[in-house]
XYZ file of C-alpha atoms in Angstrom:
452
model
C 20.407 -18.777 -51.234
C 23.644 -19.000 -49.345
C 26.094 -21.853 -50.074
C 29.741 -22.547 -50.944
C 31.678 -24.795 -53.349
C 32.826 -26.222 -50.795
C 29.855 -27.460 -49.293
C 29.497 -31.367 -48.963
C 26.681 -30.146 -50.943
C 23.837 -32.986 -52.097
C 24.800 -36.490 -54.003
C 23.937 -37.562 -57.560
C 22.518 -40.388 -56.118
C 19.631 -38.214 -54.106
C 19.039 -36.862 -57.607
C 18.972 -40.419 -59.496
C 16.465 -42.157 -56.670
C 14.138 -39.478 -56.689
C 14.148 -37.645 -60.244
C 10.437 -35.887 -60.706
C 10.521 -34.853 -64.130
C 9.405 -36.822 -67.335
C 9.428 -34.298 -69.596
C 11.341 -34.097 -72.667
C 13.201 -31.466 -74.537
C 12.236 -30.687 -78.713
C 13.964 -27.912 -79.146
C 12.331 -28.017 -82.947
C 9.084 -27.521 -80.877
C 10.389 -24.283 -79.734
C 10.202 -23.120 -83.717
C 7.233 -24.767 -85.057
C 8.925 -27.893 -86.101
C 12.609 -26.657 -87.500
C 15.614 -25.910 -85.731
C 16.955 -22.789 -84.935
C 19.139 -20.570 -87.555
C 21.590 -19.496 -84.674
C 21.802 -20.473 -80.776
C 23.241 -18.011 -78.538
C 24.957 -19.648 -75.459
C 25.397 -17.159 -72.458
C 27.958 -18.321 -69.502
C 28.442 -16.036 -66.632
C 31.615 -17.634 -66.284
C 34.040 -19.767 -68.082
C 32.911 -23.507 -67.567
C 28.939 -22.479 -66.927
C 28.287 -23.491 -70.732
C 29.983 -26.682 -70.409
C 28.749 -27.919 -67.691
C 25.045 -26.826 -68.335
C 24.371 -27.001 -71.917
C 28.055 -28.838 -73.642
C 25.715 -31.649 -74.982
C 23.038 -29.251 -76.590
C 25.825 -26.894 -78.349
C 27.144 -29.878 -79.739
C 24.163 -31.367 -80.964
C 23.065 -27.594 -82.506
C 26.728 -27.078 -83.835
C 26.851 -30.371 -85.397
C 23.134 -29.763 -87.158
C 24.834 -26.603 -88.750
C 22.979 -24.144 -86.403
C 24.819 -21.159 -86.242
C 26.340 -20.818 -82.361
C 27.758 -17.844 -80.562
C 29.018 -18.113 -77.423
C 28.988 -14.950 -75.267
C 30.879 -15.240 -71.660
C 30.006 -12.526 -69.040
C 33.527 -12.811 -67.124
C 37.013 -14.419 -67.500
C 36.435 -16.149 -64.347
C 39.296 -14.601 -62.850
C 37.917 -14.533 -58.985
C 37.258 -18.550 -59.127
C 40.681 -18.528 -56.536
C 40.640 -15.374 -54.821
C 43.447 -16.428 -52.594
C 45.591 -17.978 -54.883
C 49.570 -17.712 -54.447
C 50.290 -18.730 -58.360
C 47.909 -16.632 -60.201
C 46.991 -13.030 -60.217
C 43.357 -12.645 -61.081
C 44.606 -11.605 -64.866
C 46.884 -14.240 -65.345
C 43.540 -17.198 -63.788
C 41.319 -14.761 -66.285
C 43.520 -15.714 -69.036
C 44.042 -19.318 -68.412
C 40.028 -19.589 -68.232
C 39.650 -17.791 -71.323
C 41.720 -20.107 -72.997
C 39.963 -23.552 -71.469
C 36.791 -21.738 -72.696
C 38.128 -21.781 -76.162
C 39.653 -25.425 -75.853
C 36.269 -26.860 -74.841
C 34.181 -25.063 -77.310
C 36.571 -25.921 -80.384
C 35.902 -29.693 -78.941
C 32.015 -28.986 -78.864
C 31.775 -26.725 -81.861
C 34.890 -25.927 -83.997
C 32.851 -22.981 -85.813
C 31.443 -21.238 -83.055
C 31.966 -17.488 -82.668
C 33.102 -17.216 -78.749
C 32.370 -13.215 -77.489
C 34.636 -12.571 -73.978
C 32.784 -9.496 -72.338
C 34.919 -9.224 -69.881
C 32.960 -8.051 -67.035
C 34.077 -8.173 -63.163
C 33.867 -11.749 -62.090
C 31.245 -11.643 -58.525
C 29.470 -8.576 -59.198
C 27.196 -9.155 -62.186
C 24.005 -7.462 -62.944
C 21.875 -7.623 -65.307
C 21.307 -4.119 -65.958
C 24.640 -4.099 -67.376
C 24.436 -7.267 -68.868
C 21.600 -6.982 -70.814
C 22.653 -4.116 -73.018
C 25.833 -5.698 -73.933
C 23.916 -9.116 -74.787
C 21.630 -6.951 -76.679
C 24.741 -5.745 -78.900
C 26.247 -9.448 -79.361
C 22.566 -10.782 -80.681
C 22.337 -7.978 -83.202
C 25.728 -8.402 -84.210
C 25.564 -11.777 -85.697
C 23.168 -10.167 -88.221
C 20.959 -13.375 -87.902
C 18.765 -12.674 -85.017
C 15.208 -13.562 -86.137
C 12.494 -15.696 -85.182
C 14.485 -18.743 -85.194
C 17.093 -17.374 -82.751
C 17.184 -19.653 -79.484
C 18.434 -18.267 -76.486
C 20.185 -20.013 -73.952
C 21.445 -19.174 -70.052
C 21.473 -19.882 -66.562
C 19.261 -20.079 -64.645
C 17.887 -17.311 -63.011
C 17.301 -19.491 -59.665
C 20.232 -21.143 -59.615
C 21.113 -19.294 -56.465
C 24.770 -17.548 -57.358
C 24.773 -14.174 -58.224
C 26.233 -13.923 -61.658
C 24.530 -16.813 -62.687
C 21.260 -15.455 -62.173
C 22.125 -11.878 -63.237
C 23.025 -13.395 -66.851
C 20.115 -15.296 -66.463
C 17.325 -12.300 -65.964
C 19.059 -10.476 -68.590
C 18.680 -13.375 -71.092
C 14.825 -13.395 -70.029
C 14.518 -9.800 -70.601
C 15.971 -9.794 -73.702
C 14.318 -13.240 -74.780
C 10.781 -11.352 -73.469
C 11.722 -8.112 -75.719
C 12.933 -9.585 -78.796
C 10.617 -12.815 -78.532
C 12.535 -15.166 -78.282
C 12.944 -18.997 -77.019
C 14.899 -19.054 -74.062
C 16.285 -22.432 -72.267
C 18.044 -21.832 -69.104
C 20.193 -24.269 -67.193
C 20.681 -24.881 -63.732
C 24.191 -25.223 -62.711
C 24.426 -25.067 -58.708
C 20.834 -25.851 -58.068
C 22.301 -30.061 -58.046
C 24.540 -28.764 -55.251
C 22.770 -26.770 -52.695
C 19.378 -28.370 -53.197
C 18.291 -31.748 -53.087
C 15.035 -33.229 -54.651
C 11.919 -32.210 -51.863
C 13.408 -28.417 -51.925
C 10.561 -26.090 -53.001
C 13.115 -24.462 -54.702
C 13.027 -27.328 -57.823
C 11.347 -26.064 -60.255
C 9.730 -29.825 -61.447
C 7.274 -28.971 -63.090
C 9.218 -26.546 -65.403
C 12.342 -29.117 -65.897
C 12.628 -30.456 -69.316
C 15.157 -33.342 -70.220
C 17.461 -33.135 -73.286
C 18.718 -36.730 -73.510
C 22.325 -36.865 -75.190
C 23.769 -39.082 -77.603
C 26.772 -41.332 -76.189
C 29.160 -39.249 -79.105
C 27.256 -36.172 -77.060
C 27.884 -37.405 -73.573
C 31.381 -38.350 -74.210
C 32.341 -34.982 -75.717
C 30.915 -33.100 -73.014
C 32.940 -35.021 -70.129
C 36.029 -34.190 -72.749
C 35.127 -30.772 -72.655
C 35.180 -30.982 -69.137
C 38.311 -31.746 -68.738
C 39.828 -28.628 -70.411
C 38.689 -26.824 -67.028
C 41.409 -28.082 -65.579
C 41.977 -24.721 -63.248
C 38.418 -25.746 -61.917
C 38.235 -29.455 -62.035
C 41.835 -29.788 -60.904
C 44.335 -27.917 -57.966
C 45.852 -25.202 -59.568
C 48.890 -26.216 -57.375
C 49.677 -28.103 -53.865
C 49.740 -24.181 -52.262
C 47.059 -23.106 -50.057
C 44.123 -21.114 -51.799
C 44.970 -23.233 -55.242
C 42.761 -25.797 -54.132
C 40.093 -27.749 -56.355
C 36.904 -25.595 -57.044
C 34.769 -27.831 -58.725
C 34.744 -31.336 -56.667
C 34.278 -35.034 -57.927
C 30.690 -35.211 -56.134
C 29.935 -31.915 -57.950
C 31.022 -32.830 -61.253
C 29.035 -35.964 -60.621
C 26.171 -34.194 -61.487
C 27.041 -33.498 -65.216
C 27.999 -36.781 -65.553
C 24.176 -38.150 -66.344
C 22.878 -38.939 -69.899
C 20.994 -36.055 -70.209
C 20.680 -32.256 -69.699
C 18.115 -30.216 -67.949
C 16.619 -26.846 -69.077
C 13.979 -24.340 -68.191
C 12.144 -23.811 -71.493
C 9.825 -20.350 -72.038
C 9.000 -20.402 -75.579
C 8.250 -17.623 -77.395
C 5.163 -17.369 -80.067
C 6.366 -19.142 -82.964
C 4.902 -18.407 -86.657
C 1.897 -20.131 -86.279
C 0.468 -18.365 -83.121
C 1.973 -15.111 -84.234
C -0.084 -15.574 -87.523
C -3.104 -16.532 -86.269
C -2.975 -13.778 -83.375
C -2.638 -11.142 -85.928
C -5.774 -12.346 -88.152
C -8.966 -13.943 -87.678
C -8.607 -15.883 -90.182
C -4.618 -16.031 -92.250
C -5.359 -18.520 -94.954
C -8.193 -17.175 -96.226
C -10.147 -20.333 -95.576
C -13.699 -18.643 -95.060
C -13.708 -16.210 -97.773
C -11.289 -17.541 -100.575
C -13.388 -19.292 -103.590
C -10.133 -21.604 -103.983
C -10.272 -22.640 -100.564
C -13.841 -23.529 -100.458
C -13.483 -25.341 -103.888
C -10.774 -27.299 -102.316
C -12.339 -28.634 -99.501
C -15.404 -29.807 -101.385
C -12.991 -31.721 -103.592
C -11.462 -33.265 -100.921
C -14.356 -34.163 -98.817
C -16.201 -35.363 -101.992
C -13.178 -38.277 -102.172
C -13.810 -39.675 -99.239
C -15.070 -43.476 -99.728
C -17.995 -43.240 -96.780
C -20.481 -41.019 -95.635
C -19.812 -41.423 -91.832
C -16.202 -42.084 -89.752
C -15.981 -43.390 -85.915
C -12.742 -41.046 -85.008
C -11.182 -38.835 -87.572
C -7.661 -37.440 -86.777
C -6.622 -33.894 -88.058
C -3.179 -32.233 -88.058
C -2.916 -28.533 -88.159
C -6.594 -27.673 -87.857
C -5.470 -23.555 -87.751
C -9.567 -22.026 -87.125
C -11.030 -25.379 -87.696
C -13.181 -24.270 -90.537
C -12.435 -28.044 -92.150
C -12.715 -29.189 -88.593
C -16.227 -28.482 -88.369
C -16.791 -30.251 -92.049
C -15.504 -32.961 -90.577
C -16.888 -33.353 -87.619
C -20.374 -33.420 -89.387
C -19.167 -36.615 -90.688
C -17.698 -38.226 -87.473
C -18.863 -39.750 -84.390
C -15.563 -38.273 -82.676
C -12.630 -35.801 -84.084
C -9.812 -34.511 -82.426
C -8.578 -31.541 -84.076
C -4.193 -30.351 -83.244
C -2.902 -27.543 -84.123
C 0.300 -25.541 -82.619
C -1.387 -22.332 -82.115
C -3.387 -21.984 -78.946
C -5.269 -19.126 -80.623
C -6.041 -21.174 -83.401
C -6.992 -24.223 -81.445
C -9.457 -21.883 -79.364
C -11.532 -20.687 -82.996
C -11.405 -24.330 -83.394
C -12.852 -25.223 -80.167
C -15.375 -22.320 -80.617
C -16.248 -23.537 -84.427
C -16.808 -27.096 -82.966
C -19.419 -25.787 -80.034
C -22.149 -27.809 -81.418
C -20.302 -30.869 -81.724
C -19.498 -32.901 -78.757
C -17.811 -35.220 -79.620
C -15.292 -33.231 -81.750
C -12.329 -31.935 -79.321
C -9.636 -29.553 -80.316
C -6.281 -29.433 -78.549
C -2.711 -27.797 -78.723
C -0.113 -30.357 -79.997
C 3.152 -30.204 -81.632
C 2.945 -32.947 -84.015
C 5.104 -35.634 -84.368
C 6.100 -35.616 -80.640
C 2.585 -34.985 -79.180
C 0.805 -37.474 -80.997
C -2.447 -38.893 -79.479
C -2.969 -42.213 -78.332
C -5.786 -44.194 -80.164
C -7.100 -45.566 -83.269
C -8.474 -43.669 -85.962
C -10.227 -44.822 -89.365
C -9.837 -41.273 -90.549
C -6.314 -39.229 -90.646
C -6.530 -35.680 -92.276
C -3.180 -34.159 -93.037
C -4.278 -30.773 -95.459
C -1.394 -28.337 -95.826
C 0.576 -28.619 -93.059
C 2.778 -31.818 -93.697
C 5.732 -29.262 -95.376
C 5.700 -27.297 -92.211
C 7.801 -30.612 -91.023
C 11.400 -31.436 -91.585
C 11.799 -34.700 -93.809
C 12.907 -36.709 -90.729
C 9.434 -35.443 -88.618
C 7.650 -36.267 -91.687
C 8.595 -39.728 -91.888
C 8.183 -39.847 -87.932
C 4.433 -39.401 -89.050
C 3.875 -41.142 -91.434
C 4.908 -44.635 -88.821
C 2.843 -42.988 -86.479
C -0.369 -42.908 -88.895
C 0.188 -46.166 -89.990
C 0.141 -47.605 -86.504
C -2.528 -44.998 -85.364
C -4.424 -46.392 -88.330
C -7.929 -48.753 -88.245
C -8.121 -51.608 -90.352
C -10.606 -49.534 -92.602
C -9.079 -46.568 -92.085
C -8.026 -43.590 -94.560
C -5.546 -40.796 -94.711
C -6.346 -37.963 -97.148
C -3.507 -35.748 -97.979
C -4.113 -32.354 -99.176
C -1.155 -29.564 -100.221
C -0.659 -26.722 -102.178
C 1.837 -27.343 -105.188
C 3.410 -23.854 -105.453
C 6.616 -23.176 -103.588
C 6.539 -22.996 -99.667
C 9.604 -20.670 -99.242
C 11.867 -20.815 -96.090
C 10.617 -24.526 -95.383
C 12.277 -27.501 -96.403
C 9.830 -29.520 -97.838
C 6.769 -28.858 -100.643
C 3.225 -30.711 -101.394
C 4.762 -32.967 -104.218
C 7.513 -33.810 -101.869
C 5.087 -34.721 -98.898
C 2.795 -36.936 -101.100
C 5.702 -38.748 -102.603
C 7.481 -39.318 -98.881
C 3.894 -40.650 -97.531
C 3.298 -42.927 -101.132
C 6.890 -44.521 -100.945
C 6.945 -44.969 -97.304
C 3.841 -46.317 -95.671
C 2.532 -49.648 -96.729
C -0.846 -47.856 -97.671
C -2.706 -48.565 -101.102
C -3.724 -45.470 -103.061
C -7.676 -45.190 -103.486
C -8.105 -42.313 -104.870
C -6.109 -39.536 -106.060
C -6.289 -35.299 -107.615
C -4.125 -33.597 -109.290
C -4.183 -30.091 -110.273
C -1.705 -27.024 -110.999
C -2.385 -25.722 -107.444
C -3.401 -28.708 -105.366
C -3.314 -31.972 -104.873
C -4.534 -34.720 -103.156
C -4.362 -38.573 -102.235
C -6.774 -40.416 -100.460
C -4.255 -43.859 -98.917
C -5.924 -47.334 -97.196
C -4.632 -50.557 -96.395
C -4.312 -52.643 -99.269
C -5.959 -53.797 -101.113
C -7.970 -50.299 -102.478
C -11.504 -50.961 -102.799
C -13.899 -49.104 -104.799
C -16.488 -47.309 -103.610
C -19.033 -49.238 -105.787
C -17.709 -52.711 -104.914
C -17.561 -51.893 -101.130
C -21.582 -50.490 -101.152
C -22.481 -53.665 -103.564
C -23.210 -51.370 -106.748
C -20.578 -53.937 -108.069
């Protein structure tokens, strides 16, 4: 891809008339519900991170994520002719803009300078010293998210940084988001080019917008002449800029495999559900609570290999079995072979819920997986997703559920004080427990079948 900055390049308002992507960004999708521990935010050059991801490091940043930014070069060849500033001294000044803009975005970020040659990235080199800045933050885990540009964004440092954050993100598993920078300039919405049906849309917060066009303005040796000389001249144009003016940010997402998939790729069966007399017991207790015999469509959240799924199913004219893990949801789908009716299907619940009624909602140890706002996000979602007959049954574990916010006692409380539901029935042991919830008012199974 050959282009320059000075290029009359393509207008926001091609992009804005003919935008082709609906998808939206959860980055808690990318780690099975939570945010990440630590974001690492890679710029080739000074600016890149602002104008690509400013919104998203202040939204992380502000959450209490831990953030590193790590800049390839100073920048220092943005005005190779220049008759004020020797490439040091412009190195300098965009070092310090950097730092300006990111104490705006995220006063406790850790900034990293690598200082390699501004033009001439690779990611050969790269990649080793990225390697050394994610182990040195002495956080990197499984709920480390990557972010860089984008490895078709069509400069050459940009899309050096960006293989070596892939490689990296492929070796060490890790999320990676990558953000186009220059692709708004030399493209325009028909290019083949676009990746569409990869884009995913991180819509900012006004505070978020705001901040990042504040940001923006402490590139001032890019947004601005560096003097009225010759070869000082603006780099980064108003029609340019235009294009990091919109209310949202765009990414390239490649998740990694989160907890879930990892855990059910490494066993046939993690929980124990087949063999485990406690898990056996459990389900009979629950499914002998149920008020009726038979449900039209039953609902259940985090199926894992569907060995409830297929209990239920028995008992349904329709299920539709979710779960996070696509090797999960394929036992599942194997399990339910003799149903079919009963469908199983990757989701990321809350923001993949299903459309339709059901008169049968199953949430059994999963709803402590979810943060307390996502868990609240569900419950309005069952209530509205709920027949007029309908029935949730809660089932959780009791004990402590380390490195996750919530436990069982917490979700059952949450869903009781929250959703206008009546209790019908409820368990309670040391280990378990469990709450079967209608719309008022509760009635008995012996009234309801005329025993009463």
């Amino acid at each position: 891809m050959s282009f320059t900055h000075d290029d009359g390049g393509t207008p926001e308002h091609r992009w804005s008339q003919d935008w082709r992507s609906d998808a939206r960004l959860s980055v808690e999708s990318l780690f099975d519900g939570r945010l990440p521990e630590r974001v690492i935010v890679v710029a080739a050059h000074p600016d890149d991170e602002t104008l690509g991801a400013a919104g998203l490091v202040r939204r992380l940043a502000h959450a209490g994520v831990v953030t590193d930014i790590v800049v390839a070069t100073n920048g220092e060849a943005s005005h190779p002719h220049s008759p004020t500033h020797t490439p040091v001294q412009l190195g300098g000044v965009r070092r310090r803009e950097l730092e300006d803009a990111v104490e705006m975005l995220a006063p406790s970020a850790r900034v990293r300078f690598l200082g390699l040659p501004d033009g001439s990235l690779t990611a050969d080199e790269l990649v080793g010293l990225l390697r050394q800045e994610i182990d040195s933050g002495g956080r990197t885990g499984e709920r480390t998210l990557l972010v860089a540009p984008w490895r078709g964004d069509g400069h050459g440092d940009h899309e050096a940084a960006g293989h070596a954050a892939a490689q990296l993100a492929a070796e060490l598993n890790l999320p990676l988001l990558e953000y186009p920078v220059w692709l708004w300039h030399w493209a325009t919405p028909d290019s083949p080019e676009v990746p569409w049906d990869q884009l995913a849309v991180l819509d900012l917060a006004g505070d978020e917008q705001t901040l990042k066009q504040s940001a923006l303005l402490m590139h001032a040796s890019q947004t601005a002449p560096l003097s009225d000389e010759p070869g000082d001249e603006t780099l980064l144009a108003p029609g340019f800029l235009e294009h990091f003016t919109r209310g949202f940010e765009t990414f390239i997402p490649t998740p990694s495999s989160g907890v879930f998939e990892r855990l059910h790729a490494g066993s046939e069966d993690p929980w124990g559900l087949q063999d485990r007399f406690y898990e056996r017991r459990k389900r009979s207790v629950a499914l002998a609570l149920l008020p009726r015999e038979r449900f039209v469509a039953t609902l259940e959240l985090g199926c894992s290999i569907g060995v409830l799924s297929a209990e239920l199913a028995a008992r349904s004219d329709s299920l539709l079995a979710l779960d996070i893990s696509p090797t999960a949801v394929a036992a599942t789908h194997r399990r339910l072979a003799d149903f079919p009716r009963a469908e199983a299907r990757v989701a990321s619940i809350p923001q993949d819920w299903p459309a339709g009624q059901f008169d049968l909602v199953v949430i059994s140890e999963v709803g402590y997986f979810l943060t307390r706002t996502q868990l609240l996000d569900v419950v309005a979602r069952v209530v509205d997703s709920l027949a007029p007959d309908g029935v949730v049954l809660l089932c959780h574990w009791r004990h402590p559920v380390d490195g996750w916010e919530l436990d069982g006692d917490t979700v059952h409380e949450l869903f009781r004080s929250s959703a206008p539901l009546a209790v019908f029935a409820e368990h309670s042991e040391e280990d378990f427990r469990i709450d079967l919830l209608v719309h008022p008012p509760a009635v008995s199974v012996a009234r309801s079948t005329g025993v009463l």
